[in-house]
């Protein structure tokens, strides 16, 4: 996403929404440990009012709404209207009455000050064009003593779910050098980088925690490459430039490179995220 404008980022996620909705169950299972860590770090209790920023097609909002039962509530927001629509569609099936949906940017959250007990974001902050103002907005919407909690990917070398693909693709297509501050999956992988942003927002009692977990789902090695391509606008764009023969060669190479992460129809990759917290004074 290097060099992309706010509009480019929104458009990319609008295009990705249908695929994230298609792979909803897989994604929910893959990132469930991050949800659990966010819930623990935000100290979410049954009667809480929670804000989910960049909630995509509904996670972790829907999981948290279920946990809150009917005593608390959550608002699921996202920049891409198509993501919000996908989240609302899923909730129609689930019938949860304590989750609300709103299409908005993290940089301008249309909520009153102090409205929520906590504001969380799973795998969203690295795409915000102005993460300091997003952290300020999240902090503004929580009550004094309330927490903001953001989960972002840790270093690529600890995340072979991404790294294996990037390494192989780099041999087929030349990638422009990455701007470490441009929106992208690993923009906050360096320890302390997102923490410094949360500190700049005025949060107190800030902290950073490394979560090592496993990305797991019922998926075979042959299903990995199609999933990865569909989830990523960058990969969708890159693969559209290849011939059918080149694509077949890449798929064979990647499927064989990841084979060790699959056993009995189940995928299991080691993974690392960084979880940053801050409290409203
Ligand atoms: C990797 S997805 C994560 C979605 C979801 N939280 C999850 O973990 O499954 C990143 C999400 O961030 C959203 N996003 C990107 N920039 C945003 C912004 N400036 N404000 C709000 N949401 C944004 C995208 O639309 C996308 O849905």
CSV table of C-alpha atoms and ligand atoms in Angstrom, one decimal:
chain,number,residue,atom,x,y,z
A,1,UNK,CA,0.0,0.0,0.0
A,2,UNK,CA,3.1,2.2,-0.2
A,3,UNK,CA,2.4,5.6,-1.8
A,4,UNK,CA,-1.3,5.2,-1.5
A,5,UNK,CA,-3.7,8.0,-0.7
A,6,UNK,CA,-6.6,7.8,1.8
A,7,UNK,CA,-9.0,7.2,-1.1
A,8,UNK,CA,-6.7,4.5,-2.6
A,9,UNK,CA,-6.8,2.7,0.8
A,10,UNK,CA,-10.5,3.0,1.1
A,11,UNK,CA,-11.0,1.7,-2.4
A,12,UNK,CA,-8.7,-1.3,-1.8
A,13,UNK,CA,-10.6,-2.3,1.3
A,14,UNK,CA,-13.9,-1.8,-0.5
A,15,UNK,CA,-12.7,-4.2,-3.1
A,16,UNK,CA,-11.5,-6.7,-0.4
A,17,UNK,CA,-14.8,-6.7,1.5
A,18,UNK,CA,-16.4,-9.5,-0.6
A,19,UNK,CA,-13.4,-11.8,-0.1
A,20,UNK,CA,-13.2,-11.1,3.6
A,21,UNK,CA,-16.9,-11.9,3.8
A,22,UNK,CA,-16.4,-15.1,1.8
A,23,UNK,CA,-13.6,-16.2,4.1
A,24,UNK,CA,-15.3,-15.0,7.3
A,25,UNK,CA,-15.2,-18.3,9.2
A,26,UNK,CA,-11.6,-19.0,8.3
A,27,UNK,CA,-10.5,-15.4,9.3
A,28,UNK,CA,-12.5,-15.6,12.5
A,29,UNK,CA,-10.7,-18.8,13.5
A,30,UNK,CA,-7.3,-17.6,12.4
A,31,UNK,CA,-7.4,-14.4,14.4
A,32,UNK,CA,-9.4,-15.6,17.4
A,33,UNK,CA,-6.3,-15.5,19.7
A,34,UNK,CA,-5.9,-11.8,18.9
A,35,UNK,CA,-9.5,-11.2,19.8
A,36,UNK,CA,-9.0,-13.0,23.1
A,37,UNK,CA,-5.9,-10.9,23.9
A,38,UNK,CA,-7.8,-7.6,23.0
A,39,UNK,CA,-10.6,-8.6,25.3
A,40,UNK,CA,-8.2,-9.3,28.1
A,41,UNK,CA,-6.1,-6.1,27.6
A,42,UNK,CA,-9.2,-3.9,27.4
A,43,UNK,CA,-10.6,-5.6,30.5
A,44,UNK,CA,-14.0,-5.9,28.9
A,45,UNK,CA,-16.8,-6.7,31.3
A,46,UNK,CA,-20.3,-7.8,30.5
A,47,UNK,CA,-21.9,-4.3,31.1
A,48,UNK,CA,-19.4,-2.4,29.0
A,49,UNK,CA,-20.0,-0.2,26.0
A,50,UNK,CA,-17.2,-0.8,23.5
A,51,UNK,CA,-16.1,0.8,20.2
A,52,UNK,CA,-14.4,-1.4,17.5
A,53,UNK,CA,-12.4,0.7,15.1
A,54,UNK,CA,-11.7,-0.8,11.6
A,55,UNK,CA,-13.9,-3.8,12.4
A,56,UNK,CA,-13.9,-5.0,8.8
A,57,UNK,CA,-16.7,-7.5,8.1
A,58,UNK,CA,-17.5,-7.7,11.9
A,59,UNK,CA,-14.6,-8.9,14.0
A,60,UNK,CA,-13.9,-8.7,16.8
A,61,UNK,CA,-17.2,-6.9,17.3
A,62,UNK,CA,-19.5,-9.9,16.8
A,63,UNK,CA,-17.5,-12.1,19.1
A,64,UNK,CA,-17.5,-9.5,21.8
A,65,UNK,CA,-21.2,-8.7,21.3
A,66,UNK,CA,-21.9,-12.4,22.0
A,67,UNK,CA,-19.7,-12.3,25.1
A,68,UNK,CA,-21.4,-9.2,26.4
A,69,UNK,CA,-24.8,-10.9,26.0
A,70,UNK,CA,-27.4,-8.2,26.5
A,71,UNK,CA,-26.0,-6.2,29.3
A,72,UNK,CA,-23.3,-4.4,27.3
A,73,UNK,CA,-23.0,-3.2,23.7
A,74,UNK,CA,-20.5,-2.6,20.9
A,75,UNK,CA,-20.3,-0.3,17.9
A,76,UNK,CA,-18.6,-1.8,14.9
A,77,UNK,CA,-17.0,0.8,12.6
A,78,UNK,CA,-15.0,0.7,9.4
A,79,UNK,CA,-13.8,3.1,6.7
A,80,UNK,CA,-15.3,0.9,3.9
A,81,UNK,CA,-19.1,0.8,3.6
A,82,UNK,CA,-18.9,-2.6,2.0
A,83,UNK,CA,-17.1,-4.0,5.1
A,84,UNK,CA,-19.8,-2.5,7.4
A,85,UNK,CA,-22.5,-3.9,5.2
A,86,UNK,CA,-20.9,-7.3,5.4
A,87,UNK,CA,-20.7,-7.1,9.2
A,88,UNK,CA,-24.4,-6.1,9.4
A,89,UNK,CA,-25.4,-8.9,7.1
A,90,UNK,CA,-23.7,-11.4,9.3
A,91,UNK,CA,-25.4,-10.0,12.3
A,92,UNK,CA,-28.8,-10.4,10.6
A,93,UNK,CA,-28.1,-14.1,10.7
A,94,UNK,CA,-26.8,-14.0,14.3
A,95,UNK,CA,-29.6,-11.8,15.5
A,96,UNK,CA,-27.5,-10.0,18.2
A,97,UNK,CA,-29.3,-7.0,19.6
A,98,UNK,CA,-26.4,-5.3,21.2
A,99,UNK,CA,-24.2,-4.5,18.2
A,100,UNK,CA,-24.5,-1.3,16.1
A,101,UNK,CA,-22.7,-0.4,12.8
A,102,UNK,CA,-21.3,2.8,11.5
A,103,UNK,CA,-19.2,3.6,8.4
A,104,UNK,CA,-16.5,6.1,9.4
A,105,UNK,CA,-12.8,6.8,9.4
A,106,UNK,CA,-10.7,6.2,12.5
A,107,UNK,CA,-9.5,9.8,12.1
A,108,UNK,CA,-13.0,11.3,12.6
A,109,UNK,CA,-15.1,9.1,14.8
A,110,UNK,CA,-18.7,10.5,15.0
A,111,UNK,CA,-19.2,9.7,18.7
A,112,UNK,CA,-19.5,11.9,21.8
A,113,UNK,CA,-16.6,12.2,24.1
A,114,UNK,CA,-16.4,9.7,27.0
A,115,UNK,CA,-19.1,7.5,25.5
A,116,UNK,CA,-17.3,4.1,25.6
A,117,UNK,CA,-15.6,2.1,28.3
A,118,UNK,CA,-13.0,1.0,25.8
A,119,UNK,CA,-12.0,1.4,22.2
A,120,UNK,CA,-10.3,-1.4,20.4
A,121,UNK,CA,-8.9,-2.1,16.9
A,122,UNK,CA,-7.8,-5.5,15.5
A,123,UNK,CA,-5.3,-5.3,12.6
A,124,UNK,CA,-6.5,-1.8,11.6
A,125,UNK,CA,-4.0,0.8,12.9
A,126,UNK,CA,-1.3,0.1,10.4
A,127,UNK,CA,-3.5,1.3,7.6
A,128,UNK,CA,-4.6,4.6,9.2
A,129,UNK,CA,-3.1,7.5,7.2
A,130,UNK,CA,-2.8,9.6,10.4
A,131,UNK,CA,-2.5,7.1,13.3
A,132,UNK,CA,-1.8,9.8,15.9
A,133,UNK,CA,-5.1,11.5,15.2
A,134,UNK,CA,-6.9,8.1,15.1
A,135,UNK,CA,-5.4,7.3,18.6
A,136,UNK,CA,-6.5,10.8,19.8
A,137,UNK,CA,-10.0,10.1,18.5
A,138,UNK,CA,-10.2,6.7,20.1
A,139,UNK,CA,-9.0,8.2,23.4
A,140,UNK,CA,-11.5,11.0,23.2
A,141,UNK,CA,-14.5,8.6,22.9
A,142,UNK,CA,-13.6,6.6,26.0
A,143,UNK,CA,-14.4,7.7,29.5
A,144,UNK,CA,-11.6,8.8,31.9
A,145,UNK,CA,-9.9,5.5,33.0
A,146,UNK,CA,-11.1,3.8,29.9
A,147,UNK,CA,-8.7,2.0,27.7
A,148,UNK,CA,-7.7,2.0,24.0
A,149,UNK,CA,-6.2,-1.2,22.7
A,150,UNK,CA,-4.7,-1.8,19.3
A,151,UNK,CA,-3.3,-5.0,17.8
A,152,UNK,CA,-0.9,-4.9,14.8
A,153,UNK,CA,1.4,-7.4,13.1
A,154,UNK,CA,4.8,-8.0,14.6
A,155,UNK,CA,7.9,-8.5,12.5
A,156,UNK,CA,7.5,-10.3,9.2
A,157,UNK,CA,10.1,-12.9,10.2
A,158,UNK,CA,7.8,-14.1,13.0
A,159,UNK,CA,4.9,-14.2,10.6
A,160,UNK,CA,5.5,-16.8,7.9
A,161,UNK,CA,1.8,-16.7,7.0
A,162,UNK,CA,2.9,-13.5,5.1
A,163,UNK,CA,6.7,-14.0,4.8
A,164,UNK,CA,6.7,-17.2,2.8
A,165,UNK,CA,4.5,-15.6,0.1
A,166,UNK,CA,6.4,-12.3,0.0
A,167,UNK,CA,9.7,-14.1,-0.4
A,168,UNK,CA,8.6,-16.2,-3.2
A,169,UNK,CA,6.7,-13.4,-5.0
A,170,UNK,CA,9.7,-11.2,-4.8
A,171,UNK,CA,11.5,-13.6,-7.2
A,172,UNK,CA,8.6,-13.3,-9.7
A,173,UNK,CA,7.8,-9.6,-9.5
A,174,UNK,CA,10.0,-6.7,-8.6
A,175,UNK,CA,8.6,-4.9,-5.5
A,176,UNK,CA,9.3,-1.2,-5.0
A,177,UNK,CA,11.2,-0.5,-1.7
A,178,UNK,CA,8.8,-0.2,1.1
A,179,UNK,CA,8.4,3.1,2.9
A,180,UNK,CA,8.4,2.0,6.6
A,181,UNK,CA,5.9,4.8,7.5
A,182,UNK,CA,3.4,4.2,4.7
A,183,UNK,CA,0.2,2.3,5.4
A,184,UNK,CA,0.9,-1.4,5.2
A,185,UNK,CA,0.6,-4.6,7.2
A,186,UNK,CA,4.1,-4.3,8.8
A,187,UNK,CA,4.3,-0.6,9.4
A,188,UNK,CA,4.1,-1.0,13.2
A,189,UNK,CA,6.1,-4.2,13.4
A,190,UNK,CA,9.0,-2.5,15.1
A,191,UNK,CA,8.6,-2.7,18.8
A,192,UNK,CA,7.9,0.7,20.4
A,193,UNK,CA,6.7,2.4,17.2
A,194,UNK,CA,2.9,2.2,17.8
A,195,UNK,CA,3.5,2.7,21.5
A,196,UNK,CA,5.1,6.0,20.7
A,197,UNK,CA,2.0,7.0,18.7
A,198,UNK,CA,-0.4,6.0,21.5
A,199,UNK,CA,1.8,8.1,23.9
A,200,UNK,CA,1.5,11.1,21.6
A,201,UNK,CA,-2.3,10.8,21.8
A,202,UNK,CA,-2.1,11.8,25.5
A,203,UNK,CA,-2.9,8.4,26.8
A,204,UNK,CA,-1.4,7.4,30.2
A,205,UNK,CA,-0.4,4.0,31.6
A,206,UNK,CA,0.7,3.0,28.1
A,207,UNK,CA,2.1,-0.5,27.5
A,208,UNK,CA,3.1,-2.9,24.8
A,209,UNK,CA,2.8,-6.6,24.8
A,210,UNK,CA,4.0,-9.2,22.3
A,211,UNK,CA,1.5,-11.9,21.6
A,212,UNK,CA,3.0,-15.1,20.0
A,213,UNK,CA,0.2,-17.4,18.9
A,214,UNK,CA,-0.7,-19.7,16.0
A,215,UNK,CA,-2.8,-18.9,13.0
A,216,UNK,CA,-5.0,-21.9,12.8
A,217,UNK,CA,-8.0,-23.0,10.7
A,218,UNK,CA,-9.4,-26.1,9.0
A,219,UNK,CA,-7.7,-25.5,5.7
A,220,UNK,CA,-5.6,-27.7,3.4
A,221,UNK,CA,-2.3,-26.5,1.9
A,222,UNK,CA,-4.0,-26.3,-1.6
A,223,UNK,CA,-6.5,-23.8,-0.2
A,224,UNK,CA,-3.8,-21.5,1.2
A,225,UNK,CA,-2.8,-19.7,-1.9
A,226,UNK,CA,-6.3,-18.9,-3.1
A,227,UNK,CA,-7.1,-17.6,0.4
A,228,UNK,CA,-4.0,-15.4,0.5
A,229,UNK,CA,-4.6,-13.9,-2.9
A,230,UNK,CA,-8.2,-13.1,-2.2
A,231,UNK,CA,-7.5,-11.5,1.2
A,232,UNK,CA,-4.9,-9.1,-0.1
A,233,UNK,CA,-5.5,-6.4,-2.7
A,234,UNK,CA,-1.7,-6.2,-3.3
A,235,UNK,CA,-1.6,-9.9,-4.2
A,236,UNK,CA,-4.7,-9.6,-6.3
A,237,UNK,CA,-3.1,-6.8,-8.3
A,238,UNK,CA,0.2,-8.6,-8.7
A,239,UNK,CA,-1.2,-11.9,-9.8
A,240,UNK,CA,-3.4,-10.2,-12.4
A,241,UNK,CA,-0.2,-9.4,-14.2
A,242,UNK,CA,0.9,-13.0,-14.6
A,243,UNK,CA,0.1,-15.5,-17.3
A,244,UNK,CA,-1.8,-18.7,-16.4
A,245,UNK,CA,1.4,-20.7,-16.7
A,246,UNK,CA,3.3,-18.3,-14.3
A,247,UNK,CA,0.4,-18.4,-11.9
A,248,UNK,CA,0.4,-22.2,-11.9
A,249,UNK,CA,4.2,-22.2,-11.2
A,250,UNK,CA,3.9,-19.7,-8.3
A,251,UNK,CA,1.0,-21.6,-6.8
A,252,UNK,CA,2.9,-24.9,-6.9
A,253,UNK,CA,6.0,-23.3,-5.4
A,254,UNK,CA,4.0,-21.6,-2.6
A,255,UNK,CA,1.9,-24.6,-1.8
A,256,UNK,CA,5.0,-26.7,-1.4
A,257,UNK,CA,6.8,-24.0,0.7
A,258,UNK,CA,3.9,-23.9,3.2
A,259,UNK,CA,3.3,-27.7,3.3
A,260,UNK,CA,5.0,-28.0,6.7
A,261,UNK,CA,2.4,-25.7,8.2
A,262,UNK,CA,-0.4,-28.1,7.3
A,263,UNK,CA,-1.3,-31.4,8.9
A,264,UNK,CA,-4.5,-33.5,8.5
A,265,UNK,CA,-6.4,-30.7,6.7
A,266,UNK,CA,-5.5,-28.2,9.4
A,267,UNK,CA,-3.3,-25.1,9.0
A,268,UNK,CA,-1.1,-23.9,11.8
A,269,UNK,CA,1.4,-21.0,11.4
A,270,UNK,CA,3.3,-19.4,14.2
A,271,UNK,CA,2.5,-15.7,14.4
A,272,UNK,CA,3.3,-12.6,16.3
A,273,UNK,CA,1.2,-9.4,17.0
A,274,UNK,CA,2.0,-6.4,19.1
A,275,UNK,CA,-0.7,-5.2,21.4
A,276,UNK,CA,-0.5,-1.6,22.6
A,277,UNK,CA,-2.7,-0.1,25.3
A,278,UNK,CA,-3.3,3.3,26.8
A,279,UNK,CA,-5.7,4.8,29.3
A,280,UNK,CA,-7.6,8.0,29.1
A,281,UNK,CA,-6.5,10.3,32.0
B,1,LIG,C1,-6.9,-6.1,8.0
B,1,LIG,S1,-8.5,-5.5,8.0
B,1,LIG,C2,-9.0,-5.9,9.7
B,1,LIG,C3,-10.5,-6.0,9.8
B,1,LIG,C4,-11.0,-6.6,11.2
B,1,LIG,N1,-10.7,-5.7,12.3
B,1,LIG,C5,-10.4,-8.0,11.4
B,1,LIG,O1,-9.4,-8.1,12.3
B,1,LIG,O2,-10.8,-9.0,10.8
B,1,LIG,C6,-8.3,-3.8,8.1
B,1,LIG,C7,-9.5,-2.9,8.1
B,1,LIG,O3,-9.1,-1.6,8.4
B,1,LIG,C8,-10.1,-0.7,7.7
B,1,LIG,N2,-9.5,0.6,7.6
B,1,LIG,C9,-8.4,1.0,6.9
B,1,LIG,N3,-8.2,2.3,7.1
B,1,LIG,C10,-9.1,2.8,7.9
B,1,LIG,C11,-9.4,4.0,8.5
B,1,LIG,N4,-8.6,5.1,8.2
B,1,LIG,N5,-10.4,4.2,9.3
B,1,LIG,C12,-11.2,3.1,9.6
B,1,LIG,N6,-11.0,1.9,9.1
B,1,LIG,C13,-9.9,1.7,8.3
B,1,LIG,C14,-10.2,-1.4,6.4
B,1,LIG,O4,-11.4,-1.0,5.7
B,1,LIG,C15,-10.3,-2.9,6.8
B,1,LIG,O5,-11.6,-3.3,7.0
